[in-house]
XYZ file of C-alpha atoms in Angstrom:
668
model
C 19.831 -8.177 10.983
C 16.301 -6.875 11.333
C 13.452 -8.903 12.705
C 10.988 -9.983 10.087
C 8.199 -10.837 12.479
C 6.471 -9.810 15.614
C 3.026 -10.343 16.977
C 2.740 -14.154 16.858
C 2.346 -16.733 19.868
C 4.474 -15.919 22.865
C 8.088 -15.327 21.998
C 10.592 -15.042 24.812
C 13.682 -12.999 24.094
C 16.949 -14.835 23.763
C 19.136 -13.395 26.438
C 22.890 -13.129 26.496
C 25.150 -13.366 29.508
C 27.267 -10.363 30.354
C 30.033 -12.761 31.370
C 31.378 -12.303 27.825
C 33.920 -9.621 27.017
C 32.722 -6.046 27.244
C 33.512 -5.348 23.589
C 30.479 -7.415 22.624
C 28.097 -4.980 24.305
C 27.070 -1.353 23.790
C 28.197 1.396 26.105
C 25.424 1.022 28.699
C 26.174 -2.686 29.021
C 29.844 -1.930 29.596
C 28.892 0.520 32.336
C 26.896 -2.138 34.178
C 29.740 -4.621 33.817
C 32.194 -2.099 35.189
C 29.953 -1.422 38.172
C 29.708 -5.118 38.926
C 33.430 -5.783 38.456
C 34.924 -2.699 40.066
C 32.594 -2.062 42.994
C 34.186 -2.944 46.304
C 31.132 -4.912 47.438
C 31.991 -8.561 48.083
C 29.687 -11.550 48.321
C 28.457 -12.199 51.824
C 30.357 -14.779 53.840
C 29.636 -18.292 52.623
C 27.663 -17.017 49.642
C 27.975 -18.307 46.099
C 29.966 -16.350 43.478
C 28.347 -13.254 41.975
C 25.216 -13.972 39.958
C 24.996 -13.570 36.186
C 23.288 -10.569 34.670
C 21.229 -11.346 31.547
C 19.414 -9.092 29.142
C 17.412 -9.506 25.951
C 19.416 -9.755 22.737
C 16.845 -7.452 21.096
C 17.657 -4.032 22.519
C 14.337 -2.560 21.404
C 12.409 -5.193 23.353
C 14.068 -4.496 26.712
C 12.094 -2.970 29.608
C 14.614 -0.704 31.357
C 14.467 -0.507 35.122
C 12.636 -3.817 35.669
C 14.586 -6.911 36.664
C 13.811 -10.551 37.407
C 15.912 -11.695 40.385
C 16.002 -15.496 40.280
C 17.304 -17.735 43.080
C 19.077 -21.078 42.781
C 16.986 -24.162 42.069
C 15.831 -25.801 45.294
C 16.086 -22.623 47.363
C 13.469 -22.514 50.131
C 10.529 -20.171 49.635
C 11.507 -18.187 52.727
C 14.733 -17.142 51.050
C 12.743 -15.072 48.545
C 11.509 -12.676 51.232
C 14.899 -12.733 52.965
C 16.627 -11.733 49.710
C 14.093 -8.938 49.156
C 14.778 -7.534 52.638
C 18.545 -7.653 52.072
C 18.259 -5.898 48.720
C 16.100 -3.134 50.179
C 18.501 -2.582 53.036
C 21.602 -2.434 50.821
C 19.890 -0.086 48.352
C 18.604 2.202 51.110
C 22.090 2.571 52.606
C 23.186 3.999 49.242
C 20.149 6.221 48.811
C 18.113 4.068 46.399
C 14.537 2.822 46.627
C 13.383 -0.487 45.140
C 9.812 -1.567 44.372
C 8.850 -5.230 44.394
C 6.264 -5.808 41.671
C 5.826 -9.587 41.786
C 7.126 -12.661 43.607
C 7.442 -16.167 42.143
C 7.185 -19.366 44.164
C 6.261 -21.995 41.582
C 8.696 -23.537 39.118
C 10.984 -20.563 39.706
C 11.844 -18.838 42.977
C 12.425 -15.119 42.770
C 10.866 -11.724 42.300
C 10.372 -8.853 39.871
C 11.845 -5.594 41.083
C 11.728 -2.052 39.750
C 14.987 -0.267 40.553
C 17.783 1.820 39.154
C 20.439 0.027 37.123
C 22.911 1.490 39.644
C 21.643 -1.060 42.184
C 22.449 -4.053 39.983
C 25.976 -4.429 41.321
C 24.476 -4.882 44.790
C 21.828 -7.370 43.703
C 24.239 -9.733 41.942
C 26.207 -10.121 45.201
C 23.257 -11.296 47.267
C 23.318 -14.882 48.528
C 21.110 -17.492 46.823
C 20.754 -15.336 43.671
C 21.585 -17.384 40.559
C 20.974 -14.701 37.921
C 19.296 -11.377 37.300
C 17.462 -10.881 34.011
C 16.316 -7.538 32.713
C 12.607 -7.693 31.908
C 11.667 -7.616 28.219
C 8.624 -7.525 25.963
C 6.853 -10.475 24.441
C 4.403 -10.303 21.537
C 1.383 -12.233 20.358
C 2.414 -13.985 17.159
C -0.481 -14.154 14.826
C 0.498 -11.734 12.087
C -1.762 -8.666 11.902
C -4.656 -9.111 9.505
C -3.416 -6.326 7.235
C -0.019 -7.952 6.620
C -1.632 -11.364 6.160
C -3.945 -9.868 3.550
C -1.041 -8.460 1.546
C 0.517 -11.911 1.180
C -2.668 -13.873 0.392
C -2.239 -13.819 -3.411
C 1.101 -15.588 -3.020
C -0.910 -18.730 -2.329
C 0.364 -19.463 1.148
C -0.244 -18.635 4.744
C 2.484 -16.821 6.611
C 5.310 -19.290 7.186
C 5.681 -19.761 10.955
C 3.390 -16.728 11.229
C 6.169 -14.577 9.778
C 5.597 -11.735 7.352
C 8.085 -12.234 4.505
C 7.737 -9.868 1.527
C 9.904 -10.453 -1.568
C 12.368 -7.802 -0.331
C 12.519 -5.170 2.399
C 12.129 -2.146 0.122
C 15.593 -0.962 1.101
C 16.423 0.493 -2.317
C 13.533 2.980 -2.197
C 12.998 6.166 -0.216
C 9.675 7.533 1.012
C 9.014 11.217 1.574
C 6.229 11.370 4.149
C 4.324 14.667 4.201
C 2.712 14.591 7.624
C 3.020 15.956 11.148
C 5.880 15.038 13.456
C 7.376 11.573 13.873
C 8.892 10.128 17.029
C 12.081 9.022 15.290
C 13.386 7.359 18.464
C 10.530 4.834 18.469
C 11.956 1.339 18.320
C 9.790 0.534 15.266
C 11.404 3.189 13.067
C 14.613 4.121 14.872
C 17.436 4.538 12.379
C 15.081 4.621 9.372
C 13.437 8.035 9.775
C 15.099 11.318 8.859
C 13.409 14.458 10.170
C 14.091 17.043 7.471
C 14.495 20.730 8.286
C 11.277 21.600 6.441
C 8.417 22.848 8.616
C 5.431 24.716 7.179
C 2.341 24.365 9.359
C -0.445 26.714 10.454
C -1.086 27.717 14.046
C -3.318 25.315 15.943
C -6.960 26.313 16.345
C -8.191 27.572 19.722
C -6.498 29.377 22.551
C -5.778 26.315 24.701
C -3.785 23.821 22.685
C -1.821 21.039 24.329
C 1.245 20.568 22.188
C 2.433 17.421 23.898
C 4.981 15.610 21.790
C 2.957 12.404 21.903
C -0.065 14.223 20.412
C 1.907 16.046 17.730
C 3.714 12.872 16.704
C 0.793 10.450 16.808
C -0.326 10.381 13.149
C 3.125 10.651 11.584
C 4.654 8.035 13.887
C 1.862 5.582 13.103
C 2.263 6.211 9.367
C 6.035 5.721 9.455
C 5.485 2.463 11.320
C 3.045 1.147 8.708
C 5.479 1.952 5.907
C 8.737 0.665 7.395
C 8.259 -0.379 11.032
C 10.523 -3.235 12.060
C 7.510 -5.268 13.238
C 4.407 -3.553 11.833
C 5.806 -2.230 8.546
C 5.141 -3.339 4.993
C 8.647 -2.496 3.671
C 10.951 -2.768 6.672
C 14.118 -1.568 5.033
C 12.700 1.587 3.460
C 14.004 4.944 4.618
C 11.394 7.574 5.529
C 12.034 11.320 5.204
C 9.574 13.458 7.113
C 8.448 16.740 5.532
C 6.246 18.441 8.126
C 3.125 20.041 6.652
C 0.557 19.175 9.363
C 0.320 20.731 12.815
C -0.426 19.019 16.126
C -4.120 18.886 15.226
C -3.366 17.151 11.932
C -4.180 20.289 9.975
C -2.194 21.960 7.201
C -2.722 24.208 4.184
C -2.531 23.778 0.428
C 0.170 26.457 0.395
C 2.188 24.532 2.955
C 1.839 21.308 0.965
C 2.991 23.111 -2.200
C 6.022 24.448 -0.328
C 6.725 20.943 0.921
C 6.730 19.571 -2.610
C 9.023 22.386 -3.698
C 11.360 21.332 -0.903
C 11.270 17.675 -1.988
C 11.858 18.633 -5.613
C 14.876 20.768 -4.710
C 16.245 18.014 -2.465
C 15.982 15.419 -5.226
C 17.670 17.749 -7.722
C 20.567 18.200 -5.290
C 20.671 14.515 -4.331
C 19.079 12.369 -7.044
C 17.501 9.095 -5.937
C 16.433 6.380 -8.371
C 13.401 5.124 -6.459
C 11.306 7.803 -4.747
C 7.811 7.596 -3.273
C 5.936 10.638 -1.991
C 3.244 9.705 0.508
C 0.388 12.180 0.992
C -1.769 10.954 3.906
C -4.017 14.017 3.870
C -7.011 15.359 1.986
C -8.426 18.763 1.130
C -11.061 20.212 -1.124
C -10.409 20.093 -4.862
C -7.313 22.177 -5.603
C -5.991 22.747 -9.101
C -2.675 23.945 -7.657
C -2.146 20.904 -5.444
C -3.059 18.529 -8.267
C -0.661 20.321 -10.636
C 2.182 20.044 -8.114
C 1.548 16.303 -7.761
C 1.457 15.914 -11.534
C 4.831 17.649 -11.778
C 6.373 15.311 -9.198
C 5.186 12.284 -11.192
C 6.548 13.801 -14.421
C 9.909 14.016 -12.668
C 9.859 10.311 -11.809
C 8.359 10.165 -8.306
C 5.626 7.706 -7.384
C 2.986 9.832 -5.630
C 0.503 7.993 -3.392
C -2.458 9.712 -1.719
C -5.219 8.858 0.709
C -8.678 8.720 -0.894
C -10.283 10.483 2.093
C -12.496 9.456 5.010
C -15.753 11.191 4.043
C -17.675 8.294 2.440
C -17.862 10.396 -0.702
C -16.603 10.601 -4.268
C -12.791 10.908 -4.132
C -12.880 13.063 -7.279
C -14.190 15.948 -5.148
C -10.966 16.154 -3.139
C -7.264 16.826 -3.643
C -4.752 15.357 -4.109
C -6.940 12.235 -4.471
C -8.552 13.557 -7.669
C -5.296 13.992 -9.603
C -5.170 11.259 -12.307
C -1.376 10.880 -12.092
C -1.547 10.124 -8.357
C -2.101 6.586 -7.043
C -5.199 7.110 -4.888
C -5.919 4.493 -2.232
C -9.183 3.719 -0.439
C -9.500 1.672 2.747
C -11.103 -1.662 3.628
C -11.516 -3.541 6.901
C -10.561 -7.107 7.798
C -13.804 -8.381 6.244
C -12.852 -6.727 2.938
C -15.666 -4.207 3.253
C -15.234 -0.482 2.750
C -13.869 1.043 5.949
C -16.524 2.797 8.026
C -15.894 5.488 10.651
C -19.103 6.643 12.308
C -20.835 8.883 9.801
C -17.756 8.748 7.565
C -15.790 6.041 5.849
C -13.547 5.409 2.885
C -14.068 7.533 -0.198
C -14.691 5.715 -3.477
C -15.347 6.278 -7.193
C -13.376 6.376 -10.417
C -10.554 8.486 -8.940
C -9.646 5.626 -6.573
C -7.106 3.251 -8.120
C -7.289 0.459 -5.545
C -8.018 -0.299 -1.906
C -5.756 -1.448 0.909
C -6.104 -2.364 4.597
C -7.051 0.741 6.552
C -9.148 -0.315 9.537
C -7.811 -1.252 12.985
C -4.180 -1.093 11.852
C -1.639 -1.699 14.626
C 1.535 0.365 14.376
C 3.880 2.575 16.376
C 2.363 4.842 19.017
C 3.945 8.118 20.045
C 2.944 7.549 23.676
C 6.321 5.951 24.316
C 9.264 4.562 22.337
C 7.970 0.987 22.638
C 4.215 1.629 22.518
C 1.808 0.459 19.846
C -1.692 1.581 18.991
C -4.463 0.905 16.503
C -5.647 3.565 14.059
C -7.949 3.577 11.043
C -8.240 5.632 7.885
C -7.328 5.945 4.237
C -3.994 7.389 5.420
C -3.126 3.932 6.743
C -4.308 2.380 3.462
C -2.065 4.743 1.485
C 0.870 3.805 3.723
C 0.342 0.126 2.837
C 0.414 1.025 -0.860
C 3.595 3.053 -0.313
C 5.222 0.009 1.267
C 4.208 -2.184 -1.670
C 5.547 0.447 -4.087
C 8.870 0.419 -2.214
C 9.095 -3.357 -2.628
C 8.285 -3.080 -6.356
C 10.876 -0.337 -6.878
C 13.503 -2.270 -4.940
C 12.986 -5.128 -7.412
C 13.183 -2.762 -10.391
C 14.543 0.707 -9.711
C 13.982 1.695 -13.336
C 10.211 1.230 -13.097
C 8.302 4.388 -13.973
C 5.463 5.653 -11.753
C 2.803 4.259 -14.090
C 4.607 0.902 -14.286
C 4.532 0.740 -10.490
C 0.787 1.374 -10.607
C 0.213 -1.262 -13.286
C 2.201 -3.880 -11.329
C 0.217 -3.063 -8.187
C -3.065 -3.466 -10.071
C -1.873 -6.644 -11.803
C -1.249 -8.420 -8.512
C -4.252 -6.995 -6.657
C -7.065 -9.285 -5.553
C -10.128 -8.618 -7.715
C -13.835 -8.773 -6.869
C -13.267 -9.265 -3.132
C -14.859 -6.011 -1.924
C -18.606 -5.627 -1.495
C -19.475 -2.458 -3.431
C -23.237 -3.040 -3.510
C -23.964 -0.361 -0.863
C -22.673 2.275 -3.291
C -24.898 4.105 -5.767
C -25.217 2.676 -9.269
C -22.769 5.235 -10.632
C -20.112 4.586 -8.006
C -20.631 0.828 -8.019
C -19.935 0.901 -11.739
C -16.822 3.079 -11.673
C -15.148 2.080 -8.386
C -12.379 -0.483 -8.956
C -12.927 -3.725 -7.046
C -9.225 -4.226 -6.397
C -7.530 -4.980 -3.083
C -3.792 -4.285 -2.896
C -1.489 -7.288 -2.514
C 2.230 -7.984 -2.509
C 3.833 -9.079 -5.802
C 5.692 -12.420 -5.639
C 9.461 -12.641 -5.440
C 9.599 -13.940 -9.017
C 7.687 -10.961 -10.403
C 7.933 -11.266 -14.206
C 5.729 -8.343 -15.218
C 8.653 -6.443 -16.756
C 8.195 -8.588 -19.870
C 4.399 -8.574 -19.899
C 1.764 -6.317 -21.385
C -0.174 -4.710 -18.509
C -3.492 -2.905 -19.000
C -6.145 -1.186 -16.900
C -9.511 0.500 -17.511
C -9.886 4.253 -16.992
C -13.419 5.630 -16.618
C -14.395 9.178 -17.392
C -16.913 11.210 -15.465
C -20.513 10.839 -16.620
C -21.484 13.126 -19.470
C -24.356 15.560 -19.480
C -27.797 14.549 -20.732
C -28.225 16.548 -23.962
C -27.625 14.889 -27.310
C -24.552 17.065 -27.847
C -22.852 16.139 -24.574
C -19.696 14.075 -24.539
C -17.093 12.921 -22.031
C -13.388 12.093 -22.308
C -11.119 9.496 -20.731
C -7.317 9.741 -20.921
C -4.394 7.499 -20.053
C -1.518 8.506 -17.756
C 1.932 9.582 -18.796
C 3.822 6.562 -20.093
C 0.705 4.571 -21.063
C -0.600 3.783 -24.544
C -4.321 3.607 -25.283
C -5.034 0.216 -26.883
C -8.822 0.345 -26.711
C -11.785 2.692 -26.212
C -15.442 1.970 -25.474
C -18.540 3.708 -24.106
C -21.168 2.736 -21.565
C -24.652 4.140 -20.986
C -26.597 2.878 -17.940
C -29.860 3.357 -19.853
C -28.498 2.051 -23.168
C -28.885 5.379 -24.974
C -25.553 6.153 -26.629
C -24.272 6.871 -30.115
C -20.792 5.505 -29.585
C -17.237 6.667 -29.150
C -14.212 7.849 -31.091
C -10.481 8.148 -30.492
C -9.170 11.684 -30.886
C -5.582 12.912 -30.717
C -4.963 16.057 -28.679
C -1.418 17.461 -28.265
C -0.005 14.076 -29.221
C -2.095 12.172 -26.664
C -4.968 9.866 -27.613
C -8.318 10.524 -25.970
C -11.317 8.217 -25.693
C -14.433 10.315 -26.380
C -17.952 8.984 -25.687
C -21.167 10.612 -26.946
C -24.556 10.706 -25.270
C -27.621 9.794 -27.330
C -30.847 11.759 -27.733
C -32.911 11.367 -24.578
C -30.035 9.616 -22.841
C -29.172 10.110 -19.176
C -25.423 10.346 -19.653
C -22.620 8.169 -20.929
C -19.132 7.118 -19.817
C -15.946 6.802 -21.862
C -13.733 3.860 -20.898
C -10.128 3.849 -22.110
C -7.994 0.732 -22.019
C -4.535 1.976 -21.003
C -1.470 -0.253 -21.262
C 2.286 -0.264 -20.612
C 5.117 -2.199 -22.212
C 8.568 -1.077 -23.194
C 8.593 -0.153 -26.880
C 4.789 -0.129 -27.196
C 3.505 2.452 -29.694
C -0.090 2.892 -30.809
C -1.752 4.973 -33.497
C -5.298 5.456 -34.664
C -6.752 5.100 -38.180
C -10.233 6.408 -38.975
C -12.640 5.095 -41.585
C -12.698 7.416 -44.587
C -16.471 7.853 -44.462
C -19.489 6.315 -42.712
C -20.032 2.683 -43.636
C -16.367 2.035 -44.522
C -14.074 -0.138 -42.424
C -11.132 1.324 -40.527
C -7.971 -0.734 -40.811
C -4.334 -0.906 -39.739
C -1.507 -0.243 -42.181
C 1.124 -2.933 -42.721
C 1.875 -6.140 -40.880
C 3.908 -4.517 -38.091
C 0.832 -3.053 -36.408
C -1.731 -5.219 -34.667
C -5.385 -4.296 -34.290
C -5.873 -3.863 -30.532
C -9.220 -2.077 -30.462
C -12.143 -0.668 -32.445
C -14.495 2.243 -31.863
C -17.781 3.067 -33.543
C -19.973 6.136 -33.717
C -23.344 6.211 -35.403
C -24.555 9.144 -37.466
C -28.065 7.835 -36.838
C -29.798 7.783 -33.477
C -29.230 4.030 -32.966
C -25.725 2.709 -32.459
C -24.428 -0.358 -34.226
C -21.067 -1.328 -32.733
C -18.080 -2.040 -34.976
C -16.652 -5.517 -35.057
C -12.881 -6.121 -34.947
C -11.560 -8.475 -37.595
C -8.109 -10.045 -37.670
C -6.504 -11.727 -40.621
C -4.818 -10.443 -43.765
C -6.660 -7.156 -43.261
C -6.735 -6.058 -39.640
C -9.795 -3.878 -39.627
C -12.902 -2.730 -37.784
C -15.989 -3.882 -39.682
C -18.940 -1.461 -39.585
C -22.443 -1.139 -40.952
C -23.987 1.742 -42.839
C -23.963 5.194 -41.223
C -21.318 4.106 -38.704
C -17.794 5.530 -38.586
C -14.993 3.701 -36.853
C -11.455 4.121 -35.531
C -8.950 1.289 -35.541
C -6.352 1.380 -32.759
C -3.201 -0.158 -34.189
C -0.225 -0.988 -31.953
C 3.323 -2.212 -32.384
C 5.790 -3.652 -29.898
C 8.498 -6.316 -30.176
C 6.869 -9.787 -30.160
C 3.357 -8.338 -29.786
C 0.528 -10.550 -31.004
C -3.246 -10.051 -30.780
C -6.243 -12.304 -31.377
C -10.014 -12.322 -30.933
C -12.252 -14.261 -28.592
C -16.035 -14.202 -29.001
C -18.946 -15.403 -26.882
C -22.488 -15.323 -28.278
C -25.620 -15.535 -26.149
C -29.116 -15.572 -27.622
C -31.107 -15.065 -24.440
C -28.916 -13.669 -21.668
C -28.867 -10.067 -20.527
C -25.143 -10.317 -19.779
C -22.363 -11.960 -21.771
C -18.821 -12.475 -20.550
C -15.677 -13.405 -22.445
C -12.261 -13.624 -20.799
C -8.711 -13.702 -22.090
C -6.745 -16.765 -20.977
C -3.736 -16.707 -18.678
C -0.750 -15.048 -20.305
C -2.940 -12.831 -22.500
C -4.172 -9.319 -21.691
C -7.515 -7.774 -22.605
C -6.952 -4.642 -24.704
C -10.462 -4.013 -26.037
C -14.015 -5.032 -25.286
C -16.768 -4.683 -27.855
C -20.271 -5.959 -28.449
C -22.579 -6.803 -31.316
C -26.312 -6.841 -30.536
C -29.021 -9.127 -31.778
C -31.373 -6.226 -32.480
C -31.452 -4.943 -28.890
C -29.994 -2.006 -27.037
C -26.585 -2.587 -25.487
C -25.770 -0.683 -22.324
C -22.150 -1.035 -23.292
C -19.206 -3.387 -23.096
C -17.265 -3.121 -19.845
C -13.659 -4.282 -19.439
C -12.917 -5.453 -15.903
C -9.579 -7.050 -15.240
C -9.042 -9.566 -18.033
C -12.731 -10.042 -18.847
C -15.150 -8.327 -21.228
C -18.711 -7.960 -19.888
C -21.567 -7.030 -22.216
C -24.905 -5.952 -20.776
C -28.064 -5.581 -22.816
C -31.343 -3.925 -21.950
C -33.936 -5.908 -19.992
C -35.777 -8.392 -22.197
C -33.172 -8.208 -24.956
C -32.623 -10.930 -27.527
C -28.959 -11.384 -26.592
C -25.622 -10.189 -27.862
C -22.083 -11.209 -28.675
C -19.142 -10.142 -26.568
C -15.824 -9.771 -28.389
C -12.506 -9.517 -26.561
C -9.235 -8.508 -28.183
C -6.519 -10.408 -26.327
C -2.880 -9.426 -26.775
C 0.402 -10.586 -25.316
C 4.137 -10.270 -25.662
C 5.127 -13.626 -27.071
C 7.730 -15.334 -24.865
C 11.077 -16.043 -26.552
C 11.244 -19.200 -28.650
C 7.479 -19.747 -28.367
C 5.471 -20.009 -31.605
C 2.558 -17.745 -32.431
C -0.658 -19.098 -30.909
C -4.338 -18.243 -30.714
C -6.043 -17.942 -27.295
C -8.913 -20.303 -26.582
C-alpha cells in the first residue's frame, strides 16, 4: 500500500525485527540474516545473546550504510566507548573501516556508525548491544502549500496533515514530454516507464557536463509532482517519458512533433481509455506544433501545457496558444502570479486556469532519496495533469473538454490578484485557481459552461473578431465587450457546422471583444435562429428548444441590446434597426429562465444564477447610456456602463438539467 502522506511533524519509521522468517523480507534482508546466522563468530564469553537487527518498514526511507548501535538499558556510559573500540578492532581484522558519526549518552546509550552491511554480523555479537537499527529518514509533516491549496475547496483542512485526493489517479496514464527522468528515485520508482523515444538536439557550447543528475533534474521533478509517492498530486498514475529535451532543457519543434507521432502510434497499438499528454515546455508560436496538439485532442487525449515563464501574453507562444490545449499559468503560495526575476507566469485569454507553480518541493535527481524546490509554469501544468488524472480515474469516458470543464467548475474563483496586469490582460485572464474535485463529483449530470474571449479587434468600423468553442462544446450564448463602449453588437454565424460568436467594432471605437459562452452536457444540441429583418424579434421554434442566449447588432451607429424573453414565445426582443440571433438549445430535462437586476445610478450591475443553475448568457439593457458590454464571469453576469451613466439592467439566462423527480422551478 502506498503512503498517502509525507512532510508533516516528525514521523519515525516503524521498524521490523529480522527475527521473523526470512521469507518476509526481500533478498538483501535475507543476505544479512544469513550472514548473522551462518557466520562462525560467537558472542564473547559471558555476553548476552546476539542483538536484534531492525530496519525501517518503508524501504524507500532507509539510509543504507548508517546504523544505530544501541546498548542495553542501564549500561554504563564507559561501555559505549568500549563497544566502539571492539567494533573497530573486529572490523579492521577483516579489512573493513567504520566511521563513528555520533554517540548518545542521554536516554539512550549507543552510537551512530557508518559501515558496510558486511560488518553487521560482527556488531550484533558484541557484548552489551541490545539492538542495531538501520538509520532512516524522517519528514516534516505539514503538507506542502501546493497540495493544501488543491484540497481547500473541499471545505476542510488536511486530515492529520495528510493529503487525500478522491482517488490516486491510477486509471489514467500520463505521457510526459521532457528530458530524462531518474526512474529509480524512491518518489516515482515503479511508476515511470522510460520509452525508447529520444529526439533531442546537441547541447550548446563545447564544454557541456552531461551529468545524469543535471540531465534528469527537470523531468524527475515533473514526474514527482504528477505521481510522486509523497509529493505527487495523483500518486497512482503511471508516467511514460518521451524525451524531447536535452540536458540543458532545450528541444525543437520538430522533435516535439516526432514525439507526438510516437505517442499517437503507441496509443493506436495499445489503446488506453484515459490519456494525458503533459507538455512542460514553451516555444515561439508554431502552427505545426499547435496542429499536432489539436490532433491529439481530437483523438481523445487530454493535452496540458505550461503557459510560459516570460511574464507575457501566452497567446504568443506554442503550444500554450492552441485553443484545444489546457494551458496552465502559475501562482505562488500567496495566490499571486508567480514571479521569477525579470520573468514570471504568462497570462491572458489563452490561459485556462492557474495552479501552484512557485517553490514546489518534489523529487531531485541528485540522489534517489533527494528532494528539491523548483518553480515555473511547468510545475503548474504538472499539478493540472495530476488533477486531470484524478478526474479521468473517476470517469474514464470523460472527453478532453469535459475534463477541462470539470477542472474549471471546481476551481477557486477571484482569488488571484490580477490588478498588476494591463487593462486588456486583466479583462481576459481567467481568475481561476485549480483545485481538486470532491469524491462525490456529480458534474456528469450537470450543465457546465465557461466564457471564451476572442482577441481584440482592429479599430476601423469594419473590423470584427471571432470567438469559438472547443470540440465537444455547444455555444449557448454570445456577447461583445468594448472597453470604450463603442460597439455595434454581435452575431452568431455558422461556419463548417460550428457556431461562431462574431463581435463588431463601432465607428471611432478602439476595438471590441467577442465572448462566447461554451457549454457541455451529454445530448446538448444548439441551433441559431436569426430575425427576418431589422426590428423583428428572433425566436426559437417549438417547445423542445429553450432560449439560452440572444445577440443583437445595430444597423445604426448606436447599439441597442436585444432582450431575451421567455414564455409561450421564446424570443429575443429588439428595437428598430437592430437584428438579433436567438440561440436555441435542447437537452433531456433542460430548463432555462431569466433573472434581471436593474440599477438606476450604478456604473456596474451584477446578477448571478443561484446554486444548481448555470449562466448561459449575459445581456444588458441601457437607460440611455453607453454600455461597455455584459461580461459573464463564472455564474455571474456583470454589466458595466460608461462613467456618469444613468444605469442599466443586467439580464442573466440561467439554465440547468432538472434533477429526476423534481418539478420545474424558476431561479430567484
